[in-house]
mmCIF file of C-alpha atoms in Angstrom:
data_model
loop_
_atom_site.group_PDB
_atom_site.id
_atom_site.type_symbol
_atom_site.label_atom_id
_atom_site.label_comp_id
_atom_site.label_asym_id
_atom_site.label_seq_id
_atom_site.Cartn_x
_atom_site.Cartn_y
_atom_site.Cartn_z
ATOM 1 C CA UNK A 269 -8.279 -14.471 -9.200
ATOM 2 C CA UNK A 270 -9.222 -17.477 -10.932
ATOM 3 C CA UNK A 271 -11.422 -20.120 -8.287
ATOM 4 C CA UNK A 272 -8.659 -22.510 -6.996
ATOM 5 C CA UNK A 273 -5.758 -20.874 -8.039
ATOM 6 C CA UNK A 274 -3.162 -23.347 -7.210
ATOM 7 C CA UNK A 275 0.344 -20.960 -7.101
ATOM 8 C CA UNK A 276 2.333 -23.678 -7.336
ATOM 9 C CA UNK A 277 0.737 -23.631 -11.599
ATOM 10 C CA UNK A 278 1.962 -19.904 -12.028
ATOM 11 C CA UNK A 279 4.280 -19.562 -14.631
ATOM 12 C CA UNK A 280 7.809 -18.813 -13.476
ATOM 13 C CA UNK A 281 8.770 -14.972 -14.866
ATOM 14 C CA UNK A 282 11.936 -15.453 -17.474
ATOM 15 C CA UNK A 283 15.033 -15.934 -15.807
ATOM 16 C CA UNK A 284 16.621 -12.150 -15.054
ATOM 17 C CA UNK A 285 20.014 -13.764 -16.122
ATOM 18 C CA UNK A 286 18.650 -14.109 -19.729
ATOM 19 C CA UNK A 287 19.678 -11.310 -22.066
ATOM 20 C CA UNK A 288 21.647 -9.742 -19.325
ATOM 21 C CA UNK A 289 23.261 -7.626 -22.118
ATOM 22 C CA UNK A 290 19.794 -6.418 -23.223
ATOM 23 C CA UNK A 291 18.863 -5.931 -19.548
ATOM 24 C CA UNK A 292 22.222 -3.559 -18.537
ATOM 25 C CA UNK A 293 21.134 -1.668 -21.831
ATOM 26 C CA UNK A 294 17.524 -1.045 -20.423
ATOM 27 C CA UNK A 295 18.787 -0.287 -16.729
ATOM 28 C CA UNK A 296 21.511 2.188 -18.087
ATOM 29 C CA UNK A 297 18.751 4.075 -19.774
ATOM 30 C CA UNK A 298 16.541 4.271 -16.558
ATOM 31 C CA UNK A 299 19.618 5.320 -14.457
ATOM 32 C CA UNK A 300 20.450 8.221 -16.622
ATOM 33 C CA UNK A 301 16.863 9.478 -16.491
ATOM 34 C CA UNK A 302 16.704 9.185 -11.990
ATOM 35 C CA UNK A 303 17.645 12.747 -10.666
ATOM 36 C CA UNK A 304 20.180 12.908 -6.988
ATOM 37 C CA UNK A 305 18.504 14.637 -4.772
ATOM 38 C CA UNK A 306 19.507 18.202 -3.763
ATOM 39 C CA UNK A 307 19.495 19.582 -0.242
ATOM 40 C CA UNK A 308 17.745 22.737 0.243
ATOM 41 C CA UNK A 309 20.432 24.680 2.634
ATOM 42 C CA UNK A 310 18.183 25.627 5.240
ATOM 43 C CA UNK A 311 15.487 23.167 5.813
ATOM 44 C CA UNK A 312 18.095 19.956 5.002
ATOM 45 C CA UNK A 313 15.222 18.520 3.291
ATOM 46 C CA UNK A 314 15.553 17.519 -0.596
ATOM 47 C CA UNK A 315 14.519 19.936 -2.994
ATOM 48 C CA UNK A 316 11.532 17.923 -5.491
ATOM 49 C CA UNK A 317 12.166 17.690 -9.133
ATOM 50 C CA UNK A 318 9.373 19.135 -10.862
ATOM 51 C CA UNK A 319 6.845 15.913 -11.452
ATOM 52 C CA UNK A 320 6.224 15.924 -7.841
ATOM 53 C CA UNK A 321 5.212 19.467 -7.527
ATOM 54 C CA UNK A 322 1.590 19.123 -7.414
ATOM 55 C CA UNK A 323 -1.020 22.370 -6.633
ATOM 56 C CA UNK A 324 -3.872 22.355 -4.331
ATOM 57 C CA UNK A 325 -6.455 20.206 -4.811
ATOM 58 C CA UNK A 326 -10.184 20.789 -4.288
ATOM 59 C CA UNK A 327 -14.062 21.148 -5.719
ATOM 60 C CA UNK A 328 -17.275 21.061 -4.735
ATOM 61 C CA UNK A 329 -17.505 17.187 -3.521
ATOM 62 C CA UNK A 330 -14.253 18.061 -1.978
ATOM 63 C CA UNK A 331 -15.470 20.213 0.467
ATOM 64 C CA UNK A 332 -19.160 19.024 1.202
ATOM 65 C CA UNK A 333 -17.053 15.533 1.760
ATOM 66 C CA UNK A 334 -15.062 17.130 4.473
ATOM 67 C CA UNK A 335 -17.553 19.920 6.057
ATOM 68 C CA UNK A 336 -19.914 16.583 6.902
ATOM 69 C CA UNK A 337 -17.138 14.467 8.060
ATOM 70 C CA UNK A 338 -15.873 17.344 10.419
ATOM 71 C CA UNK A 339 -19.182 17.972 11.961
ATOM 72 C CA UNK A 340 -19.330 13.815 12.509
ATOM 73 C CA UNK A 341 -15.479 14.058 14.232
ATOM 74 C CA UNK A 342 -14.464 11.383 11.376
ATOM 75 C CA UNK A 343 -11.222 11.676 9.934
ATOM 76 C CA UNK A 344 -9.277 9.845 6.732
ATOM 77 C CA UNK A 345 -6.028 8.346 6.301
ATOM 78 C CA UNK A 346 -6.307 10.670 2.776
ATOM 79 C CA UNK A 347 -6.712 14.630 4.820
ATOM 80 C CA UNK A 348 -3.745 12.880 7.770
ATOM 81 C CA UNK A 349 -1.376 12.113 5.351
ATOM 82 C CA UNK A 350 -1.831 15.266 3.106
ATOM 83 C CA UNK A 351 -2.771 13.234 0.098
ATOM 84 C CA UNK A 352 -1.927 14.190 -3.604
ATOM 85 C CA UNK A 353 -4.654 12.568 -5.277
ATOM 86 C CA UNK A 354 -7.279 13.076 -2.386
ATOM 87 C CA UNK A 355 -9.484 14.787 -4.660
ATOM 88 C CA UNK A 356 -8.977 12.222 -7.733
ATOM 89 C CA UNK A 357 -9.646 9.428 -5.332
ATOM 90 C CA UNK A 358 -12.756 10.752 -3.933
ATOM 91 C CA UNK A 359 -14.250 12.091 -7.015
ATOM 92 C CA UNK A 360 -14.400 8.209 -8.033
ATOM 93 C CA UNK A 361 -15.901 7.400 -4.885
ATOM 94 C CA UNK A 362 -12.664 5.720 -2.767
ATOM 95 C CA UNK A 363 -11.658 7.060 0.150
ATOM 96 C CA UNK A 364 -8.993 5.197 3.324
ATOM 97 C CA UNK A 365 -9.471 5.168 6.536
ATOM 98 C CA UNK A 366 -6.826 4.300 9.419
ATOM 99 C CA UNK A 367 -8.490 1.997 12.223
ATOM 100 C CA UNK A 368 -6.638 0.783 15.939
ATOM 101 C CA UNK A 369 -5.270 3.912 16.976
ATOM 102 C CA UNK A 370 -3.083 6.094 15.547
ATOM 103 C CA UNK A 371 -0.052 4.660 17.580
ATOM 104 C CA UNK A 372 1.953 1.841 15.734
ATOM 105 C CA UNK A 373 4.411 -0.851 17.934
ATOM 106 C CA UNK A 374 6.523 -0.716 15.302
ATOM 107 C CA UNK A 375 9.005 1.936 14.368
ATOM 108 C CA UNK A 376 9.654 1.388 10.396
ATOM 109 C CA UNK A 377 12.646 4.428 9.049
ATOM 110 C CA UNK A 378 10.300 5.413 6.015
ATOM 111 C CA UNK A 379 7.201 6.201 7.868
ATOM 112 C CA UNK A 380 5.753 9.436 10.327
ATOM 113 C CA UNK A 381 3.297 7.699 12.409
ATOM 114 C CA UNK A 382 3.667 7.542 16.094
ATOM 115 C CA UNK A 383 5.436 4.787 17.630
ATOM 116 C CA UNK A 384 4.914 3.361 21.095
ATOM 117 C CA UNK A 385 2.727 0.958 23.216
ATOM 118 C CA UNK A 386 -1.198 1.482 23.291
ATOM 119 C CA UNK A 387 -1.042 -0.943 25.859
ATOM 120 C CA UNK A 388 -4.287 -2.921 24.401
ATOM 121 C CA UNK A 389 -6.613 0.436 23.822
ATOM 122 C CA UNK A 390 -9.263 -0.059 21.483
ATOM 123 C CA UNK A 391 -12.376 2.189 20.722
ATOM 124 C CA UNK A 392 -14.941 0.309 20.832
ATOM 125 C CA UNK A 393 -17.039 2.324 18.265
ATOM 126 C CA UNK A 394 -14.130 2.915 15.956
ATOM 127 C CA UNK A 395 -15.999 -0.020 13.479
ATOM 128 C CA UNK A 396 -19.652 1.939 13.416
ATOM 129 C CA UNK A 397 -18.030 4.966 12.800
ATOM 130 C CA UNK A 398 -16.047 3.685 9.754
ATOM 131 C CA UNK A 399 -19.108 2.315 8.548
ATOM 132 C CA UNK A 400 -21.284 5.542 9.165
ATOM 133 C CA UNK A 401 -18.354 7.744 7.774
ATOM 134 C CA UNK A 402 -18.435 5.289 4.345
ATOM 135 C CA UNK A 403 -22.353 5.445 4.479
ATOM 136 C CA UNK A 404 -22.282 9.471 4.310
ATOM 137 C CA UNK A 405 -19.494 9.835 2.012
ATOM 138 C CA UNK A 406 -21.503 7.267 -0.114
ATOM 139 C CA UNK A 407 -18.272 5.291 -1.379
ATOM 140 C CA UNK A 408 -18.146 2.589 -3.537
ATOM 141 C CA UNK A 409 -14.959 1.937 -2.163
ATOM 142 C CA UNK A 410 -13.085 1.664 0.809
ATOM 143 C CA UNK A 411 -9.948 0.943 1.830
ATOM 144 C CA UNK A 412 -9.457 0.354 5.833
ATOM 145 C CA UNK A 413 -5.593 0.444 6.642
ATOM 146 C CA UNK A 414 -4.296 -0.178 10.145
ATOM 147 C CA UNK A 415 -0.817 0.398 12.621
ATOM 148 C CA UNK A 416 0.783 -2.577 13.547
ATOM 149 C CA UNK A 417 -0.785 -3.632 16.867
ATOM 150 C CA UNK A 418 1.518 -6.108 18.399
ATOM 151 C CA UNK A 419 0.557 -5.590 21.958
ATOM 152 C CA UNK A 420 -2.806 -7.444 21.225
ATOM 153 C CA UNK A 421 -2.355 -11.028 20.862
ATOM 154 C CA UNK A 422 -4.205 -11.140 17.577
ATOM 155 C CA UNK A 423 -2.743 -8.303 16.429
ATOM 156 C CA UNK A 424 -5.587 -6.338 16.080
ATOM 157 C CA UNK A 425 -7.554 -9.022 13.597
ATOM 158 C CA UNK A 426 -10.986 -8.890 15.544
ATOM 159 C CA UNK A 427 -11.386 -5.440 15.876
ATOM 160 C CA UNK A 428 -10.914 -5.293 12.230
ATOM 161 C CA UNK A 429 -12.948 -8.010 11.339
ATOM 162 C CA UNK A 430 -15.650 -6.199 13.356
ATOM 163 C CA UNK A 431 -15.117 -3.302 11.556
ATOM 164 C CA UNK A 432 -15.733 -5.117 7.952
ATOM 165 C CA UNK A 433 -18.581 -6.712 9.520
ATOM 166 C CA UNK A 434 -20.143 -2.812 10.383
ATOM 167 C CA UNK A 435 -18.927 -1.961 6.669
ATOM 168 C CA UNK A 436 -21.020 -4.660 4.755
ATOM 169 C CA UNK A 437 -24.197 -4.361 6.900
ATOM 170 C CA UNK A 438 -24.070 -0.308 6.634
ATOM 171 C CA UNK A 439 -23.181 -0.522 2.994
ATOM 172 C CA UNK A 440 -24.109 -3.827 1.428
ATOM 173 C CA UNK A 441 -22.559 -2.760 -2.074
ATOM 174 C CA UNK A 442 -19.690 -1.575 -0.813
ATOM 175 C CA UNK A 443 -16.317 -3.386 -1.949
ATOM 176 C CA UNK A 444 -13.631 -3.481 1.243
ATOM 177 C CA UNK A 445 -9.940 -3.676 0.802
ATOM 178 C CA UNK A 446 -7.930 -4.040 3.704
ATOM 179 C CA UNK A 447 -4.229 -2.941 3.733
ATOM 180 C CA UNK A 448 -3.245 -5.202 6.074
ATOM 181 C CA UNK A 449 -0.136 -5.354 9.037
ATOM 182 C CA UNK A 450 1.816 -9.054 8.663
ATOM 183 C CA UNK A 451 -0.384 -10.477 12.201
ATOM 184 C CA UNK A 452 2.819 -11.658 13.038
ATOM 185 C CA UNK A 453 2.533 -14.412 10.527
ATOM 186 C CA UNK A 454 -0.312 -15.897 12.320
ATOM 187 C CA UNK A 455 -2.756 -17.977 10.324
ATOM 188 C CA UNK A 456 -5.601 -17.419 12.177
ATOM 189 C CA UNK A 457 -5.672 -13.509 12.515
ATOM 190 C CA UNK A 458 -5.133 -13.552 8.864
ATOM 191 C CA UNK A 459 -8.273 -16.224 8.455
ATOM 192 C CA UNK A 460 -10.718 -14.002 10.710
ATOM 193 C CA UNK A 461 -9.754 -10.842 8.545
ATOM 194 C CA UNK A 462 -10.092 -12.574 4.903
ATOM 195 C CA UNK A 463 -13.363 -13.781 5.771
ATOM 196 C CA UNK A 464 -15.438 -11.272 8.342
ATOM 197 C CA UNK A 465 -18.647 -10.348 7.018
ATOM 198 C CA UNK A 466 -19.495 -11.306 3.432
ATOM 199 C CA UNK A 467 -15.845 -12.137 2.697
ATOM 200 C CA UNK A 468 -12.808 -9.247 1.353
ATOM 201 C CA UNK A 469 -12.917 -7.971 -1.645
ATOM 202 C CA UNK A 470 -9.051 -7.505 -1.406
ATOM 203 C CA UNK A 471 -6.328 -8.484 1.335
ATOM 204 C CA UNK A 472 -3.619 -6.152 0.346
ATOM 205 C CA UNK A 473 0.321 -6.272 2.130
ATOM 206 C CA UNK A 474 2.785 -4.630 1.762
ATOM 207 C CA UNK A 475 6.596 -5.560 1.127
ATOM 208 C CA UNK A 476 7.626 -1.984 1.098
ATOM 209 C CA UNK A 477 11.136 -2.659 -0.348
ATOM 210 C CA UNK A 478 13.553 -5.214 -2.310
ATOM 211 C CA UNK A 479 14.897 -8.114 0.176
ATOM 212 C CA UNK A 480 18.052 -6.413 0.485
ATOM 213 C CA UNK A 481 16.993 -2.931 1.988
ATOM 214 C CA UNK A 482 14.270 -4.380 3.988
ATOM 215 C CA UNK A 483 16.214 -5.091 7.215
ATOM 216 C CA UNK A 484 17.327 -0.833 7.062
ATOM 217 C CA UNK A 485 13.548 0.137 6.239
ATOM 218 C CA UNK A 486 11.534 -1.422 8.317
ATOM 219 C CA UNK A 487 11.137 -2.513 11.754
ATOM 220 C CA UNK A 488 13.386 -5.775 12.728
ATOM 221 C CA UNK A 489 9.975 -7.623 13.387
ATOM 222 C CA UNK A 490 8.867 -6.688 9.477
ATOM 223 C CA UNK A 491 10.351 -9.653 7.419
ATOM 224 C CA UNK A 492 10.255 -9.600 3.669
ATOM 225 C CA UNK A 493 10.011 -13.320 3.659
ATOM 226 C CA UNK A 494 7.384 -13.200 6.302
ATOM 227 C CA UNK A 495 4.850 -10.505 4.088
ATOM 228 C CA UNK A 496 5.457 -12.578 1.083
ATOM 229 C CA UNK A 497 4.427 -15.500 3.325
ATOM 230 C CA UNK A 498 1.239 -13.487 4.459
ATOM 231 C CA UNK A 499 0.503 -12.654 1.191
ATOM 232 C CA UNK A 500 0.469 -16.203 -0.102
ATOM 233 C CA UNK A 501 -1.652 -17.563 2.920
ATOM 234 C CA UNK A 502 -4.161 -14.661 2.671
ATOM 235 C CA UNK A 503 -4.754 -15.827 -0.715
ATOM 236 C CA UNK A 504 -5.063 -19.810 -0.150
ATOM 237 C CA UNK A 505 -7.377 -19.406 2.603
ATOM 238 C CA UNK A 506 -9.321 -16.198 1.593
ATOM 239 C CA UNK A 507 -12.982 -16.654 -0.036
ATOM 240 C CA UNK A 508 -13.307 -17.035 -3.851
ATOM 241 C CA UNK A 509 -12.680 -13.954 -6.137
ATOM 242 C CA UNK A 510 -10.828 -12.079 -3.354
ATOM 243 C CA UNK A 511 -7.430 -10.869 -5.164
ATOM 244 C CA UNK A 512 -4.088 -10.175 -3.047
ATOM 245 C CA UNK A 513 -2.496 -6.192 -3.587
ATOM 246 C CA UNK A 514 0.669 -5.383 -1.921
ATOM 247 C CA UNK A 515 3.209 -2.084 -2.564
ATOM 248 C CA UNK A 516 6.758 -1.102 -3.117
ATOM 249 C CA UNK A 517 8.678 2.087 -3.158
ATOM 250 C CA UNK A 518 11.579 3.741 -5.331
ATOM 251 C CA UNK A 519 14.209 6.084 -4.294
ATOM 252 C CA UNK A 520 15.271 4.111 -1.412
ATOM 253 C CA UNK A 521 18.770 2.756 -2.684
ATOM 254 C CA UNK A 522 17.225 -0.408 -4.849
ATOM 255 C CA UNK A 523 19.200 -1.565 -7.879
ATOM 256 C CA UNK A 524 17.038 -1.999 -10.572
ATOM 257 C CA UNK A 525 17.506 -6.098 -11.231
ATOM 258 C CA UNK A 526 16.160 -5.968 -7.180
ATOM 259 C CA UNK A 527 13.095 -4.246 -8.388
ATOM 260 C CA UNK A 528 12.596 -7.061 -10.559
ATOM 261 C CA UNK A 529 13.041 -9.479 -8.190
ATOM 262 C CA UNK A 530 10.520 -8.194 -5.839
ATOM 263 C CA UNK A 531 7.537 -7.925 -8.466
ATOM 264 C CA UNK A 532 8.866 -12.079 -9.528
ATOM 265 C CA UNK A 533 8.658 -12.416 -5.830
ATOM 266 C CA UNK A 534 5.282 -11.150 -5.658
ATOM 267 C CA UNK A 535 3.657 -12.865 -8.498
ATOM 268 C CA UNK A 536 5.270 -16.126 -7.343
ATOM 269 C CA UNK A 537 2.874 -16.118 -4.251
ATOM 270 C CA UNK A 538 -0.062 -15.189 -6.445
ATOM 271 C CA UNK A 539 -0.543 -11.384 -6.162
ATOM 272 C CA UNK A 540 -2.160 -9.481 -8.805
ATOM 273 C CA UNK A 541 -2.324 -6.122 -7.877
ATOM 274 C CA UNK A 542 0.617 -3.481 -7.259
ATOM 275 C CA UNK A 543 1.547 -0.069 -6.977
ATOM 276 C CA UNK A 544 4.980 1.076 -7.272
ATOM 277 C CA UNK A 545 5.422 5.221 -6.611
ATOM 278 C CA UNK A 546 8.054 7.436 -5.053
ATOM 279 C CA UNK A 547 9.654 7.216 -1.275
ATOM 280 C CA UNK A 548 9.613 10.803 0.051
ATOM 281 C CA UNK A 549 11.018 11.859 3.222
ATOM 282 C CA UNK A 550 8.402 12.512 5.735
ATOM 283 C CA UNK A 551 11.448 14.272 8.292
ATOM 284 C CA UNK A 552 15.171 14.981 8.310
ATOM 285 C CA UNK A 553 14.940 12.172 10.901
ATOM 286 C CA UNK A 554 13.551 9.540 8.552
ATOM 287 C CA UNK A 555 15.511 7.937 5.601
ATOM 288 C CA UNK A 556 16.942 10.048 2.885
ATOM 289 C CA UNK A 557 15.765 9.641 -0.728
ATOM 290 C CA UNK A 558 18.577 8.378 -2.727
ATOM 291 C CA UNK A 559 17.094 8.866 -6.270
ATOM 292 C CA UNK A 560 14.226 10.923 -7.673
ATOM 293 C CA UNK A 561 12.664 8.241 -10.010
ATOM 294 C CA UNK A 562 11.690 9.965 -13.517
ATOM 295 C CA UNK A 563 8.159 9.352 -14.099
ATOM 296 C CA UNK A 564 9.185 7.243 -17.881
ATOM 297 C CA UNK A 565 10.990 4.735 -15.417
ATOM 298 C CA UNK A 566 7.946 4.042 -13.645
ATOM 299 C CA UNK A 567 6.572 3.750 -17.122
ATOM 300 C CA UNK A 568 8.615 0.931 -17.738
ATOM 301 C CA UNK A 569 7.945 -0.692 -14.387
ATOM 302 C CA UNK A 570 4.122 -0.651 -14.843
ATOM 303 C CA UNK A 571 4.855 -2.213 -18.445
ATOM 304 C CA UNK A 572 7.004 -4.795 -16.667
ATOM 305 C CA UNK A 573 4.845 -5.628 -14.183
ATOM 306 C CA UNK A 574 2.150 -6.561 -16.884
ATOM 307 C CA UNK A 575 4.730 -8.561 -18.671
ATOM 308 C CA UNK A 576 4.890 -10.317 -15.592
ATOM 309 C CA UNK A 577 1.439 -11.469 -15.077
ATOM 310 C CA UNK A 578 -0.114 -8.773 -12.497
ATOM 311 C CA UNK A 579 -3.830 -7.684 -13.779
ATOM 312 C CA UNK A 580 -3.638 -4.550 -12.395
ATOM 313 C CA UNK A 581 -0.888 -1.692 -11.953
ATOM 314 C CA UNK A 582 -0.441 1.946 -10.632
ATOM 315 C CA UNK A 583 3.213 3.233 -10.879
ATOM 316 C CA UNK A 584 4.126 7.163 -10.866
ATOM 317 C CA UNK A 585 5.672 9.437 -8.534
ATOM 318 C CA UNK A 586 2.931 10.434 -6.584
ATOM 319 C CA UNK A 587 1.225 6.835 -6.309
ATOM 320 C CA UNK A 588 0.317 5.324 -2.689
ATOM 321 C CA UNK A 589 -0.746 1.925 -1.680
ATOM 322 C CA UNK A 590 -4.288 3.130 -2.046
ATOM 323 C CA UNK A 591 -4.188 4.991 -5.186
ATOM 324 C CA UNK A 592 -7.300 4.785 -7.245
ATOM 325 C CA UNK A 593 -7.681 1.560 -5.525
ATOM 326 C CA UNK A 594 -11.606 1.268 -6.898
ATOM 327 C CA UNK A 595 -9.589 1.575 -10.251
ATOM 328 C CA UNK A 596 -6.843 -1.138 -10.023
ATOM 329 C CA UNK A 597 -10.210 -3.757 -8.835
ATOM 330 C CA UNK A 598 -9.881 -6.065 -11.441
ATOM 331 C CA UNK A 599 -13.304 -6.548 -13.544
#
């Protein structure tokens, strides 16, 4: 991000209005290519289309990776969530890790973790174990995501910027993105997080959705207007070169112009970086996927998204928020 990016000088995106005719054209195309999904008759869960049928992943960095991290009791967001491209992301040094508990105080219809009240629980040594865990894996990049802690007043922001001040004294060359809860919209949570230790490398958010699904997909407390707002502050106050990241997902029920929308939305409060993948259902109690996306539509969204002015792009069916996140670092 350019030094004193003033977002109010960011070229408006053309007008999705203009050459409607060419734009029905392009959006008939990617609807014929999307696959309904089909219930499997005994588990009730949707059967996958082929593209997101992946094998098991491994090699020798891999395992010596996990064998160390087991004997330390450390644990990734990557192993917990059964990650795809665990081994990709590792191999290039990245790796996620899930700080503040693993109970969230908010209950959002897409996603498995546990919801509930930790009733202000912290561990105290959660930060120098992230630190130590990055130090032995020997990443180059890490990516420290969080649950939504609204039973702490700050919403969690110290710990965390504790744990980025651990990070950068362990591992001075270490870049730090931090996938980021919404603080509540508070200023100065979102102030202590951008600039703990050295400063963030990246202050990533995510919107999850398009405006109109939002209220079904996430908790009532997770505003669309509210993350944009995040986003935008995160970037005005955060240190110099730190770039904003933020996420959505396909398959949910979006129409396609609302996909637009949301990456116009994005860039209009200065975000550069984005990944765009595939909503899957984590349980026959969660959301059902509406749409399998074909992988030439996310093609076309990653070529958007360029058109649109954001530096950096991941889109495919088996992208996450941190996918190849060392990769999408703008250089």
């Amino acid at each position: 991000m350019p030094e004193n990016i003033n977002l109010n000088q960011i070229n408006k995106p053309q007008n999705l209005l203009d050459n409607l005719d060419s734009r029905k054209e392009i959006y008939a195309k990617l609807a014929a290519l999307a696959i309904e999904p089909e219930i499997h008759p005994k588990t009730g869960r949707p059967l996958k289309p082929q593209w997101l049928k992946v094998g098991l992943t491994g090699g020798e960095v891999l395992f010596n990776i996990k064998k160390d991290l087991r004997e330390k009791k450390l644990y990734t967001v990557c192993e917990e969530a059964k990650c795809p491209n665990i081994s990709g992301c590792w191999n290039t040094g990245t790796a996620t890790f899930m700080i503040l508990g693993d109970v969230c105080t908010r209950g959002c219809r897409f996603c498995h973790i546990k919801t509930g009240n930790p009733g202000g629980l912290l561990d105290k040594e959660e930060p120098y174990k992230v630190a130590e865990s990055i130090r032995m894996m020997n990443l180059n990049y890490a990516v420290i995501t969080m649950v939504d802690r609204d039973d702490i007043p700050d919403g969690g922001a110290a710990h965390i910027a504790e744990t980025i001040i651990a990070i950068h004294k362990e591992n001075p060359r270490t870049k730090v993105e931090i996938l980021a809860g919404d603080f509540r919209g508070q200023i100065e949570s979102i102030d202590q997080v951008v600039h703990a230790g050295r400063g963030l490398d990246v202050f990533a958010h995510n919107v999850e959705t398009v405006r109109r699904l939002s209220p079904r997909v996430r908790d009532a407390r997770a505003k669309y207007d509210q993350s944009l707002k995040v986003l935008e502050n995160a970037l005005k106050i955060g240190p110099k070169g730190m770039y904003t990241k933020s996420a959505i997902m396909l398959g949910l029920g979006e129409e396609f112009a609302e996909v637009e929308e949301t990456l116009c939305d994005l860039r209009q409060v200065g975000t550069e970086i984005i990944t765009i993948g595939q909503y899957l259902q984590p349980t026959t109690k969660h959301l059902t996927v509406k749409r399998f996306v074909h992988p030439e539509e996310f093609d076309y969204w990653k070529t958007r998204a360029k058109e649109l002015g954001f530096k950096a792009v991941a889109a495919g069916p088996l992208v996450r928020s941190s996918y190849k996140a060392s990769e999408l670092f703008p250089v």
